[in-house]
Tab-separated table of C-alpha atoms and ligand atoms in Angstrom:
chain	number	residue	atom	x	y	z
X	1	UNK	CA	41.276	44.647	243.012
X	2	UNK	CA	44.090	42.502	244.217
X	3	UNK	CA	46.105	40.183	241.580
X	4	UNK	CA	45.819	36.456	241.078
X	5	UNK	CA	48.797	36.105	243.255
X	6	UNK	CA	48.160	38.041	246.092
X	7	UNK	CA	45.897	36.828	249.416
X	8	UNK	CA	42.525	38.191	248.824
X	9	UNK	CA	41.388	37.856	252.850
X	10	UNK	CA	43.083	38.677	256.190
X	11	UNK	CA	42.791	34.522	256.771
X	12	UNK	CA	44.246	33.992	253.393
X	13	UNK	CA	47.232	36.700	254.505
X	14	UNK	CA	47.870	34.666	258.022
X	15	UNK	CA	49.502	37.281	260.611
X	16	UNK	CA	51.054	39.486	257.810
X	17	UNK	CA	47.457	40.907	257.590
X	18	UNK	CA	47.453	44.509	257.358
X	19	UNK	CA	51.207	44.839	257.406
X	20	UNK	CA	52.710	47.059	255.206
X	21	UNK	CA	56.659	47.939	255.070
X	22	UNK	CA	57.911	51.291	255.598
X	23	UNK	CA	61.741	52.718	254.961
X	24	UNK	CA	63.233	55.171	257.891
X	25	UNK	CA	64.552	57.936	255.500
X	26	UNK	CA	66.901	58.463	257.992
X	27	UNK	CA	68.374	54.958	258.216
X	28	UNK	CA	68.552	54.032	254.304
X	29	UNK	CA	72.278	54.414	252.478
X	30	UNK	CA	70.584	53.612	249.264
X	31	UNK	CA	71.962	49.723	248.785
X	32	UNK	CA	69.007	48.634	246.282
X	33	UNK	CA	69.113	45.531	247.791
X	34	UNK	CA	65.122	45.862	248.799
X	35	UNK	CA	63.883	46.945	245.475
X	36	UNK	CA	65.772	44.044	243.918
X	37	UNK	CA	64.202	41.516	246.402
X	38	UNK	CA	60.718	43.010	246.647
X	39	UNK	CA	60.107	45.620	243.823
X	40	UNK	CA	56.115	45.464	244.237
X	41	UNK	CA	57.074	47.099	247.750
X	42	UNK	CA	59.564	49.604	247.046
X	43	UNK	CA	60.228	52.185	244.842
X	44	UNK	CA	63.170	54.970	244.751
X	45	UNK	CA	63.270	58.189	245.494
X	46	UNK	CA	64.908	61.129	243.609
X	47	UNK	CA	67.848	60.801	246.231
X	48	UNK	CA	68.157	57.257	245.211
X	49	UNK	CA	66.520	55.930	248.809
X	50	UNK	CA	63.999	53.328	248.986
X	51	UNK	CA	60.637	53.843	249.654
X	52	UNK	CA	57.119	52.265	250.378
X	53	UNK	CA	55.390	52.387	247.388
X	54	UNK	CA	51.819	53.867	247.965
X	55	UNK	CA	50.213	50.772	246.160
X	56	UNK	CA	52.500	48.656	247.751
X	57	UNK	CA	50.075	45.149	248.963
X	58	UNK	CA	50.320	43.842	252.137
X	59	UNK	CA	53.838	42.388	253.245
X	60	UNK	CA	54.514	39.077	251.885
X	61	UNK	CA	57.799	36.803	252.086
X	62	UNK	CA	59.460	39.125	249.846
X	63	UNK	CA	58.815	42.340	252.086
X	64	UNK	CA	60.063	39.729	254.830
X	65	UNK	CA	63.154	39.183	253.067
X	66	UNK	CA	63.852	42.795	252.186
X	67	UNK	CA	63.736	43.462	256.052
X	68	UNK	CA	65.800	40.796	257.383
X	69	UNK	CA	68.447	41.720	254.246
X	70	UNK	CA	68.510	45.693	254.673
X	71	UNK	CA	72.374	46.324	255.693
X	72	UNK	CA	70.984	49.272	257.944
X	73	UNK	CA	67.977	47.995	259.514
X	74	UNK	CA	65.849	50.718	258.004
X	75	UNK	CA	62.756	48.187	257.134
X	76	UNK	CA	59.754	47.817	259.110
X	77	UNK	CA	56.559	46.158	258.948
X	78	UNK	CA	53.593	48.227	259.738
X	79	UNK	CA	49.858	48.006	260.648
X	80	UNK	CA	48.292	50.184	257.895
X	81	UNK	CA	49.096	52.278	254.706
X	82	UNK	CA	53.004	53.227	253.511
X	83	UNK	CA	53.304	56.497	255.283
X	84	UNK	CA	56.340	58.095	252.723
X	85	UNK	CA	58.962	59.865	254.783
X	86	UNK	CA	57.462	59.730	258.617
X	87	UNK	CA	59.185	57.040	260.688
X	88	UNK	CA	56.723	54.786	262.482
X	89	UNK	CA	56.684	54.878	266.535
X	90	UNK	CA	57.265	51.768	266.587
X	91	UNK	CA	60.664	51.400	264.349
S	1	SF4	S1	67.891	47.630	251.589
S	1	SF4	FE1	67.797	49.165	253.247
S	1	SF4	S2	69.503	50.566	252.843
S	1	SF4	FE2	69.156	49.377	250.968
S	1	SF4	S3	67.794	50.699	249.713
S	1	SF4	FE3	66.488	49.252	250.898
S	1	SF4	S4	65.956	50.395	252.801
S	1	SF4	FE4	67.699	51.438	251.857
């Protein structure tokens, strides 16, 4: 059941529909700068590195922001469900 703020249909989403965000493992130093800008996206691990959380919604401006501010470039935006730990193809 989605919240009062969050897009309730693929129109209402525009062409973040379906996107999720996903953290390369590999790539993140641990910063916290992405769970400080978009905390209903990310959540940390026991090593202190970000990850998708699993009931993370759809990207929104926030998950956009979190991408363009990650000092590694370990953010991507993903068709589909957070996959924790496996890199996307497509990163
Ligand atoms: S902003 Fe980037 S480096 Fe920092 S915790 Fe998030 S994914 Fe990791």
């Amino acid at each position: 059941m989605p919240r009062d703020d969050e897009p309730r249909t693929a129109r209402e989403e525009g062409p973040r529909a379906g996107r999720r965000v996903h953290v390369d493992p590999a790539l993140c130093i641990g910063s916290g700068i992405c769970l400080a800008t978009a905390p209903r996206h990310f959540q940390a691990g026991e090593d202190h590195r970000s990850r998708a959380r699993p009931d993370a919604p759809a990207a929104d401006e926030s998950a956009e922001d979190a991408t363009a501010l990650c000092p590694v470039e370990a953010i991507g935006l993903i068709a589909g469900p957070p996959v924790p730990g496996i890199p996307p193809p497509d990163l």
